[in-house]
mmCIF file with all atom_site columns, C-alpha atoms in Angstrom:
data_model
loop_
_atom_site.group_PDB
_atom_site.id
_atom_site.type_symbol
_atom_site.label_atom_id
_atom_site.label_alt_id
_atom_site.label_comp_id
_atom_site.label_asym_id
_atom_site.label_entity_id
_atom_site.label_seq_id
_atom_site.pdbx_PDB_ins_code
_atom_site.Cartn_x
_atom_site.Cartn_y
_atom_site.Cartn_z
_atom_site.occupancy
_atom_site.B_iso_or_equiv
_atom_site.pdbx_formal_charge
_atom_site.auth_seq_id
_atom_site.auth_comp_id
_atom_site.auth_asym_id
_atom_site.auth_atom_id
_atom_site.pdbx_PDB_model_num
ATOM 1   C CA . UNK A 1 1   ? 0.298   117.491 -12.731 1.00 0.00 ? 1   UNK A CA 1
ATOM 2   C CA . UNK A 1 2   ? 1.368   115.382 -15.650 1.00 0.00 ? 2   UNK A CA 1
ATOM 3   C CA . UNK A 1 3   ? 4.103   113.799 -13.986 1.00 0.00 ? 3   UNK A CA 1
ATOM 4   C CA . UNK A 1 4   ? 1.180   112.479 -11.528 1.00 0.00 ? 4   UNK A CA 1
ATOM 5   C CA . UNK A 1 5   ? -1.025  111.267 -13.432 1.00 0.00 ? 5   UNK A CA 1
ATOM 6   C CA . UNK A 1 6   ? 1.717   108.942 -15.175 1.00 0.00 ? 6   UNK A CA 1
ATOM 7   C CA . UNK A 1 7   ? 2.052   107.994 -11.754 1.00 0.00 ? 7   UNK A CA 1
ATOM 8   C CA . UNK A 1 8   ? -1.283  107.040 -10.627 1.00 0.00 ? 8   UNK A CA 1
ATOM 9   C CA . UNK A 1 9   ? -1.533  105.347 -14.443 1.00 0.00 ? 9   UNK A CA 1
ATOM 10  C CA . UNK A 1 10  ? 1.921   103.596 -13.877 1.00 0.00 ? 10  UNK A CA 1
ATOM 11  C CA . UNK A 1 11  ? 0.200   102.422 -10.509 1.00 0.00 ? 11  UNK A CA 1
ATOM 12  C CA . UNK A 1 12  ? -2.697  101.357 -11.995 1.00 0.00 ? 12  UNK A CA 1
ATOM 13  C CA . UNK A 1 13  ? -1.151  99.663  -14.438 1.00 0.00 ? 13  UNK A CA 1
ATOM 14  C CA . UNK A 1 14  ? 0.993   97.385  -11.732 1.00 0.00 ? 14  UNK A CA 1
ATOM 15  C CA . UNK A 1 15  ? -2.369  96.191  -9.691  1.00 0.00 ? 15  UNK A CA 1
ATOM 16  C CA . UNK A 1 16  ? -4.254  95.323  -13.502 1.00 0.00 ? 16  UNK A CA 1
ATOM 17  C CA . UNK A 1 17  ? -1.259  93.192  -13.986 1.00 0.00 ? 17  UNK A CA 1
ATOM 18  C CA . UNK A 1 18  ? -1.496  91.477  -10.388 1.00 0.00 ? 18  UNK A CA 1
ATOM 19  C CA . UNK A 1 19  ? -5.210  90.870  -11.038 1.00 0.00 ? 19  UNK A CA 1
ATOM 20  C CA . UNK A 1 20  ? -4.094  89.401  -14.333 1.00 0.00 ? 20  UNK A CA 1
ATOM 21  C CA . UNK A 1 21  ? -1.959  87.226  -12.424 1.00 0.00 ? 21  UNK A CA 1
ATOM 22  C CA . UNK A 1 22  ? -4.412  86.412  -10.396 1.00 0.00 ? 22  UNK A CA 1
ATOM 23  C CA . UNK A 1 23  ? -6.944  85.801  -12.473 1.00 0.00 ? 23  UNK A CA 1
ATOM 24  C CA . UNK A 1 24  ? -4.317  82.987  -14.285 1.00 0.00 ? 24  UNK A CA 1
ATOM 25  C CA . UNK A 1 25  ? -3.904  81.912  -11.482 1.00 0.00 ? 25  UNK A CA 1
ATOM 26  C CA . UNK A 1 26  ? -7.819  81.101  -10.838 1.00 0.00 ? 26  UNK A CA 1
ATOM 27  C CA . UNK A 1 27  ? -7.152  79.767  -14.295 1.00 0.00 ? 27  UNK A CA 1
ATOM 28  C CA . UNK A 1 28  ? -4.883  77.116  -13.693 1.00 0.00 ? 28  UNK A CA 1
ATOM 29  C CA . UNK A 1 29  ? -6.592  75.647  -10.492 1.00 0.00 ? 29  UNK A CA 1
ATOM 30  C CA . UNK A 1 30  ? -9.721  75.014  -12.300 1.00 0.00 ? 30  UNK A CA 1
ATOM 31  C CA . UNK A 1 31  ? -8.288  73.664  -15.327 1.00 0.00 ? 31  UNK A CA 1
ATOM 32  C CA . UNK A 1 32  ? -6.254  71.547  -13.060 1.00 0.00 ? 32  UNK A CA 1
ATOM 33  C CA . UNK A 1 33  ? -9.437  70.568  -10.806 1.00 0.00 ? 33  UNK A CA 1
ATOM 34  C CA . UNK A 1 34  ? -11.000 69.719  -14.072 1.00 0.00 ? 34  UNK A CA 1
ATOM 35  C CA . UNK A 1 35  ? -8.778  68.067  -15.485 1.00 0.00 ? 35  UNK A CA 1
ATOM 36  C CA . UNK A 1 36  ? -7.924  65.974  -12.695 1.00 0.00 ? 36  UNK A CA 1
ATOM 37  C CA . UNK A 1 37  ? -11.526 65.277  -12.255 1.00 0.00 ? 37  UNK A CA 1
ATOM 38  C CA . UNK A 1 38  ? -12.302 64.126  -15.565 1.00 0.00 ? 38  UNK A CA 1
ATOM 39  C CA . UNK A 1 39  ? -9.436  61.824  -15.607 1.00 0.00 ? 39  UNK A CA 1
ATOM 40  C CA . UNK A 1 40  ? -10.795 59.885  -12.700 1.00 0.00 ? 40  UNK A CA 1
ATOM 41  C CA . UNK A 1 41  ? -13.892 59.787  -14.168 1.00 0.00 ? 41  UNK A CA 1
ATOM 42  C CA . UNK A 1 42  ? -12.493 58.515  -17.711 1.00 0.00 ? 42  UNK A CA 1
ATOM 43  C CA . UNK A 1 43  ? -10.174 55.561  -15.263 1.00 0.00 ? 43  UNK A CA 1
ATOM 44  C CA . UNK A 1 44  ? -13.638 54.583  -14.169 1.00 0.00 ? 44  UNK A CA 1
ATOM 45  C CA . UNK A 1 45  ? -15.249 54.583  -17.197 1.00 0.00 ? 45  UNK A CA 1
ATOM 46  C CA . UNK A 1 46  ? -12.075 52.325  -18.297 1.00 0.00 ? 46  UNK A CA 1
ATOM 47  C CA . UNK A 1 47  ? -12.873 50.128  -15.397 1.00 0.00 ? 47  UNK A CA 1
ATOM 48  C CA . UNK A 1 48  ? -16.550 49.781  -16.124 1.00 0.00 ? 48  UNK A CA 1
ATOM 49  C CA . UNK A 1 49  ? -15.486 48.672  -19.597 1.00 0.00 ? 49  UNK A CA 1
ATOM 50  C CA . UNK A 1 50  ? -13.158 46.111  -18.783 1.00 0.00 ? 50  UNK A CA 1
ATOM 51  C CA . UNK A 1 51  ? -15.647 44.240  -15.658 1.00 0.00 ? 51  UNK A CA 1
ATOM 52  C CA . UNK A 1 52  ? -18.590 44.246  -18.827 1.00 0.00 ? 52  UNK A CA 1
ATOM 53  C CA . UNK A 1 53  ? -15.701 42.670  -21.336 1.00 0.00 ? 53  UNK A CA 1
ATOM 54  C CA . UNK A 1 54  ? -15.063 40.561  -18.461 1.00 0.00 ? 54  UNK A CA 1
ATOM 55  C CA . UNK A 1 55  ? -19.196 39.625  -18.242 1.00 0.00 ? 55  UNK A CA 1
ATOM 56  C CA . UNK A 1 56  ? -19.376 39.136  -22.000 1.00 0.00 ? 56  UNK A CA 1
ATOM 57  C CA . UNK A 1 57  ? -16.539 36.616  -21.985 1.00 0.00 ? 57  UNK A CA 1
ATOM 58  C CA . UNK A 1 58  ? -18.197 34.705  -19.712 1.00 0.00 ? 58  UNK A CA 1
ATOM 59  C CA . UNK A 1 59  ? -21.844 35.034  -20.877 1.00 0.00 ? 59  UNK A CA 1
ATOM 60  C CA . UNK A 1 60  ? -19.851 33.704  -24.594 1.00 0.00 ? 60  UNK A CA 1
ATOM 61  C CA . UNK A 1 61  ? -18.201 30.716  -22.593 1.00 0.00 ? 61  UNK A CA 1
ATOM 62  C CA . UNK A 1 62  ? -21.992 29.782  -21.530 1.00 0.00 ? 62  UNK A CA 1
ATOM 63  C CA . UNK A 1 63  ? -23.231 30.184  -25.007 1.00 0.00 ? 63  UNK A CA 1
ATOM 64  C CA . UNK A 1 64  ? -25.052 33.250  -24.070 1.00 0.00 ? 64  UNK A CA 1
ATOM 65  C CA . UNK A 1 65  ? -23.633 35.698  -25.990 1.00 0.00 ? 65  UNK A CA 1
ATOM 66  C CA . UNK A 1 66  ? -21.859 35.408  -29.136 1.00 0.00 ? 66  UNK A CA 1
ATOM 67  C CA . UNK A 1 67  ? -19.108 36.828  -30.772 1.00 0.00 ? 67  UNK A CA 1
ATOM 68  C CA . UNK A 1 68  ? -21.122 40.117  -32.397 1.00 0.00 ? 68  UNK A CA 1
ATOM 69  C CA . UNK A 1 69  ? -21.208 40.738  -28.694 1.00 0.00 ? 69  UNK A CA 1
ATOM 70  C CA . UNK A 1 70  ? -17.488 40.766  -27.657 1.00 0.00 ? 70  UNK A CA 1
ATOM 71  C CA . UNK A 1 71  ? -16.808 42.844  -30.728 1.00 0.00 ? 71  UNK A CA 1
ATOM 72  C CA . UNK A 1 72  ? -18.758 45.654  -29.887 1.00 0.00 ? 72  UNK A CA 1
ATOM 73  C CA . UNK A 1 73  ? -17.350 45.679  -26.276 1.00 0.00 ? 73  UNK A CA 1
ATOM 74  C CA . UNK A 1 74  ? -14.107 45.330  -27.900 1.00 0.00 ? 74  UNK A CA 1
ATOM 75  C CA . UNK A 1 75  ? -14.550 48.692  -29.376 1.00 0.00 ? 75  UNK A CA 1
ATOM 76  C CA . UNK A 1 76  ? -16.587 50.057  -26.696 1.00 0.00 ? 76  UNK A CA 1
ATOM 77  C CA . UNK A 1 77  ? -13.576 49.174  -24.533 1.00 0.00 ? 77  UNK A CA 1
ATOM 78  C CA . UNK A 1 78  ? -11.154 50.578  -26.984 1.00 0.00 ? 78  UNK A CA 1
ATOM 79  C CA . UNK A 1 79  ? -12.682 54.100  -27.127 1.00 0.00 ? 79  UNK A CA 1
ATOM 80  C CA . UNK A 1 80  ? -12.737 54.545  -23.271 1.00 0.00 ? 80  UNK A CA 1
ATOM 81  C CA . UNK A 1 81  ? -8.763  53.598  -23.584 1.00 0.00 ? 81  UNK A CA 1
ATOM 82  C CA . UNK A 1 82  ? -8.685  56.136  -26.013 1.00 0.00 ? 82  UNK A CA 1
ATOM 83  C CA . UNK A 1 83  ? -10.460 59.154  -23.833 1.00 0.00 ? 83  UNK A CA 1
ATOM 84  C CA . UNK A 1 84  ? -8.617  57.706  -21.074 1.00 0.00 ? 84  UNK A CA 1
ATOM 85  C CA . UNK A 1 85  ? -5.094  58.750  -22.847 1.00 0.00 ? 85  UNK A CA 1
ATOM 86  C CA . UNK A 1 86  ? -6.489  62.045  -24.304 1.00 0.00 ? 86  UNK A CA 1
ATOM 87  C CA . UNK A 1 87  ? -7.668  62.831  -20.570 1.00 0.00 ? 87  UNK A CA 1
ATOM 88  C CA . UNK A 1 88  ? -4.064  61.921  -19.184 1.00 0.00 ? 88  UNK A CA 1
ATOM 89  C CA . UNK A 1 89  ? -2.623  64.270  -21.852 1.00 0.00 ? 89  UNK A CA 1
ATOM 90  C CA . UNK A 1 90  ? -5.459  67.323  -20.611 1.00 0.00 ? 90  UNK A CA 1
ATOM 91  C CA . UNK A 1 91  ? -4.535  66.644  -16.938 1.00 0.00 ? 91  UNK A CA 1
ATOM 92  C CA . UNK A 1 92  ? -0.619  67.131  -17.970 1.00 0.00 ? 92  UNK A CA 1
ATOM 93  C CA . UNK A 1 93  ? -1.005  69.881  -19.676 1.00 0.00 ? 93  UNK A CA 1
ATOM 94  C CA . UNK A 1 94  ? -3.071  71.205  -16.700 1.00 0.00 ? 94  UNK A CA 1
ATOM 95  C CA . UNK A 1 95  ? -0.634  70.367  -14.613 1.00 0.00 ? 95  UNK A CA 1
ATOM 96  C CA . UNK A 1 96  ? 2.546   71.979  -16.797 1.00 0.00 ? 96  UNK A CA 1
ATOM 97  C CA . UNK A 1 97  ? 0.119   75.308  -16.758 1.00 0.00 ? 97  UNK A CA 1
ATOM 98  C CA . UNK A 1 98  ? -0.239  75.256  -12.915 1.00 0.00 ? 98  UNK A CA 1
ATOM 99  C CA . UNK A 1 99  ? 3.141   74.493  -12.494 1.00 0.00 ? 99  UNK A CA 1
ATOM 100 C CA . UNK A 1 100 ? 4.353   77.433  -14.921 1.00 0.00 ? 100 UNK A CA 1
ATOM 101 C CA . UNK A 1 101 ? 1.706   80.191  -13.090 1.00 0.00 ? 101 UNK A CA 1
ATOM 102 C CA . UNK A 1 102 ? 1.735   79.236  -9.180  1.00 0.00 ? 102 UNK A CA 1
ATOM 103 C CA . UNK A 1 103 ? 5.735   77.715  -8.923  1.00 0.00 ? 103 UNK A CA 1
ATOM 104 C CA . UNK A 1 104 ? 4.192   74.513  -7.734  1.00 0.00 ? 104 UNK A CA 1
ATOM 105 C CA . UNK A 1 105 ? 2.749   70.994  -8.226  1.00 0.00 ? 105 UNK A CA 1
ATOM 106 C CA . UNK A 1 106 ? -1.248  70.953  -8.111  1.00 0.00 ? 106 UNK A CA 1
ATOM 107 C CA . UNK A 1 107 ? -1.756  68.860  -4.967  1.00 0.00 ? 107 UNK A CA 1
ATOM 108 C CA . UNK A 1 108 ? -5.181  67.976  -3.015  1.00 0.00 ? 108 UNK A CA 1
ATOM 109 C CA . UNK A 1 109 ? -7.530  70.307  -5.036  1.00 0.00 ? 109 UNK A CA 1
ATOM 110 C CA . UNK A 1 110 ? -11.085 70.359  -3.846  1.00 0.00 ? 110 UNK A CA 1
ATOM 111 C CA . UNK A 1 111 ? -13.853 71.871  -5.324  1.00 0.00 ? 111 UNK A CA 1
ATOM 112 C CA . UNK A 1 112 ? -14.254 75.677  -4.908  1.00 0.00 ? 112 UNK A CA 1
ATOM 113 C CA . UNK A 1 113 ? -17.183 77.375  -3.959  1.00 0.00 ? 113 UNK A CA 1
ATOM 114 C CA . UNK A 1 114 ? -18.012 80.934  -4.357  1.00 0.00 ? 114 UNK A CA 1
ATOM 115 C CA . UNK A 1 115 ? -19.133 83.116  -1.879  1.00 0.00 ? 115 UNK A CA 1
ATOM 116 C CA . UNK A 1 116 ? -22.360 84.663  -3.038  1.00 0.00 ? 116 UNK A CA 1
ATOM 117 C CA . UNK A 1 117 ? -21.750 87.266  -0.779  1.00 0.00 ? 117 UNK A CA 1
ATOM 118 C CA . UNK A 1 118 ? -19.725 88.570  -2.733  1.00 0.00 ? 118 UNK A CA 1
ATOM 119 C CA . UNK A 1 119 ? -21.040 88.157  -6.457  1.00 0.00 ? 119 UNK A CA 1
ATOM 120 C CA . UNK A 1 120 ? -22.830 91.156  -7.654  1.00 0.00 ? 120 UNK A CA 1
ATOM 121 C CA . UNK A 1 121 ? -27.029 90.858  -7.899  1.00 0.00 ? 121 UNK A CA 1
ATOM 122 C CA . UNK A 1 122 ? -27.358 91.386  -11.345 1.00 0.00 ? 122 UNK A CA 1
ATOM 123 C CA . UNK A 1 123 ? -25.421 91.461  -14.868 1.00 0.00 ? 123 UNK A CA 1
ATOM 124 C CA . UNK A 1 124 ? -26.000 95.806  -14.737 1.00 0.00 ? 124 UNK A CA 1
ATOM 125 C CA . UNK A 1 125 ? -24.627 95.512  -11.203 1.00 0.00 ? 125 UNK A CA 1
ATOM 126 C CA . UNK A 1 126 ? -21.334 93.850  -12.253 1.00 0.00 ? 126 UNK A CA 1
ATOM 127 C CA . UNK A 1 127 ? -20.821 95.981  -15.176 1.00 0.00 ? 127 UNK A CA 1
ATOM 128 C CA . UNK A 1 128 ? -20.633 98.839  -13.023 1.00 0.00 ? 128 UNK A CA 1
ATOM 129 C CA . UNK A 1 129 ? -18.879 97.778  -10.758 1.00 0.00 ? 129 UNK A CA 1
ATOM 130 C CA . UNK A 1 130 ? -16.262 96.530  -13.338 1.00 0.00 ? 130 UNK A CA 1
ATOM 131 C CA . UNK A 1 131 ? -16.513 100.248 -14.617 1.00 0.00 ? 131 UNK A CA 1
ATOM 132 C CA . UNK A 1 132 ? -15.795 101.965 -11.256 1.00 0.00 ? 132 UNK A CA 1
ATOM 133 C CA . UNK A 1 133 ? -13.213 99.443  -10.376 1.00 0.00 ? 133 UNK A CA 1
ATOM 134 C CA . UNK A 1 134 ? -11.107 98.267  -13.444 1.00 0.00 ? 134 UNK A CA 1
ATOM 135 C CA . UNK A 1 135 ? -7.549  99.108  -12.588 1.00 0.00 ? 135 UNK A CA 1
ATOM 136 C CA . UNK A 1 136 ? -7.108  99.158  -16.390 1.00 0.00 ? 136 UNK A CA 1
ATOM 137 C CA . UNK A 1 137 ? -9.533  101.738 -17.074 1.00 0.00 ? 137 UNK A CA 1
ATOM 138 C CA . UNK A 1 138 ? -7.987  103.689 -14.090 1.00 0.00 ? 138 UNK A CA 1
ATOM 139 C CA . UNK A 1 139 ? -4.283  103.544 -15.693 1.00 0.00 ? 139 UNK A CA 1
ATOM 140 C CA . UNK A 1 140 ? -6.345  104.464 -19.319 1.00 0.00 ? 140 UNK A CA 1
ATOM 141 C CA . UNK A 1 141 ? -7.873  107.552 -17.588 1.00 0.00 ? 141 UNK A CA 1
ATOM 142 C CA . UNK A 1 142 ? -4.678  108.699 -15.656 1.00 0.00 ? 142 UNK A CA 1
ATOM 143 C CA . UNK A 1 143 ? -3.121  108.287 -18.924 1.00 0.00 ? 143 UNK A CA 1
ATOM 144 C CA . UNK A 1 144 ? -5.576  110.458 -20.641 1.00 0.00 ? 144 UNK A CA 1
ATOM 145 C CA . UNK A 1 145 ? -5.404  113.411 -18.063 1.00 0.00 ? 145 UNK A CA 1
ATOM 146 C CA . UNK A 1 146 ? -1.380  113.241 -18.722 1.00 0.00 ? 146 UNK A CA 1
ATOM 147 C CA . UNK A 1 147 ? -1.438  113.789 -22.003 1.00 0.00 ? 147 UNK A CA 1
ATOM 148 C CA . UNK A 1 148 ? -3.885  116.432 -21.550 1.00 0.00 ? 148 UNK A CA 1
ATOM 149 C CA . UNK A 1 149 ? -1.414  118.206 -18.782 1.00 0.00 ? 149 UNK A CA 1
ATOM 150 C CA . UNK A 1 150 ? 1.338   117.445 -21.826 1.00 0.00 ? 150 UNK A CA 1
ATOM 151 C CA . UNK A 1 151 ? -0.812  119.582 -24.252 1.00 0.00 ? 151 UNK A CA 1
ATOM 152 C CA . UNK A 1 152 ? -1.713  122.048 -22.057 1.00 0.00 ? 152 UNK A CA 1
ATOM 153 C CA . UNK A 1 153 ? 2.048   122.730 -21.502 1.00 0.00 ? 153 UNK A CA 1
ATOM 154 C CA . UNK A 1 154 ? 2.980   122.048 -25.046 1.00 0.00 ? 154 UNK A CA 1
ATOM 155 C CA . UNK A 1 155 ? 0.723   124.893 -26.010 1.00 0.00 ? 155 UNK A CA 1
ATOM 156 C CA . UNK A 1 156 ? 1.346   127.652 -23.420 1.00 0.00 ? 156 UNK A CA 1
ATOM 157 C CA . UNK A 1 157 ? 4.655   128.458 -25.533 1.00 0.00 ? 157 UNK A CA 1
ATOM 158 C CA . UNK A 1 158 ? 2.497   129.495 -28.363 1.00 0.00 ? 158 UNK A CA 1
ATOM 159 C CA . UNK A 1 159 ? 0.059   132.438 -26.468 1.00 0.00 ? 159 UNK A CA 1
ATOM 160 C CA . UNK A 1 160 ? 1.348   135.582 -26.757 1.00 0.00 ? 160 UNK A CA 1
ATOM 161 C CA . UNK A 1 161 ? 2.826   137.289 -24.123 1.00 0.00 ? 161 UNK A CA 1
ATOM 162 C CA . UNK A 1 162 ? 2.158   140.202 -22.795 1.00 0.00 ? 162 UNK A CA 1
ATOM 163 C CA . UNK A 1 163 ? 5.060   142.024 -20.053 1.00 0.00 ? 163 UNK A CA 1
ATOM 164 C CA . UNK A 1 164 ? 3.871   145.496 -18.158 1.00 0.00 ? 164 UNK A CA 1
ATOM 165 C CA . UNK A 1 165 ? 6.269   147.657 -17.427 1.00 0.00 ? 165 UNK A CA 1
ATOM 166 C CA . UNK A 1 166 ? 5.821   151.367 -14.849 1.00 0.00 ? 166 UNK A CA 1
ATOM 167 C CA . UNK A 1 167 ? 8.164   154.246 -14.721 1.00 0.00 ? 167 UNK A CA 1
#
């Protein structure tokens, strides 16, 4: 019986690590989404910046705005540059992480939607399930009533035996 229940935890074991691998891979598409999300919205952002610097220039050429004026969409400007280049650094690394986990290049992402179907009704709900389902837990338990089998045969050599013999 021991040598089956290492089994079944051995098993067990295998499917927590492809739900691991699963969940990284979850992981990765999100970040990616994200990431790739937020960088178009930072290049827009950029864009924004640039037509207003473009406004102010002209507003100053009309003697409508001053200089006070251009130097605060100067930096304005200058800080969207700035989360522009830290967003094109996220989205890399996003990419490098997808790349790493799924063997491939993060192409035409969309948005994912759940299917509430299939999300559990309440926080109580999904904590049982979690309990009845865990392959971890599983492997942990199989593990348990292994070394309990191991024990149990560990300490039959120390009852005393008894032998009957008839004439």
């Amino acid at each position: 019986q021991r040598l089956e229940h290492e089994a079944e935890a051995d098993r067990f074991s295998l499917i927590a690590q492809a739900e691991n691998l699963a969940v990284d891979v979850c992981e990765a598409y999100l970040n990616s989404y994200q990431a790739q999300q937020l960088l178009e919205l930072t290049m827009k952002h950029v864009e924004d910046h640039e037509a207003v610097m473009e406004d102010v220039k002209k507003l100053i050429s009309n003697g409508f705005a001053n200089e006070a004026d251009l130097a605060q969409v100067s930096a304005r400007l200058a800080n969207a540059k700035a989360s522009l280049a830290s967003a094109k650094g996220n989205q890399m690394d996003a990419r490098a992480q997808f790349l790493r986990v799924v063997g491939s290049e993060p192409n035409a992402l969309i948005n994912p939607i759940p299917d509430e179907a299939l999300l559990p009704n309440s926080l109580e709900a999904a904590l049982d399930w979690a309990q009845q389902s865990h392959p971890q837990l599983h492997s942990a338990q199989a593990d348990v009533f292994a070394a309990q089998q191991e024990v149990k045969a560990n300490k039959a050599g120390y009852y005393p035996r008894i032998s009957l013999e008839g004439y």
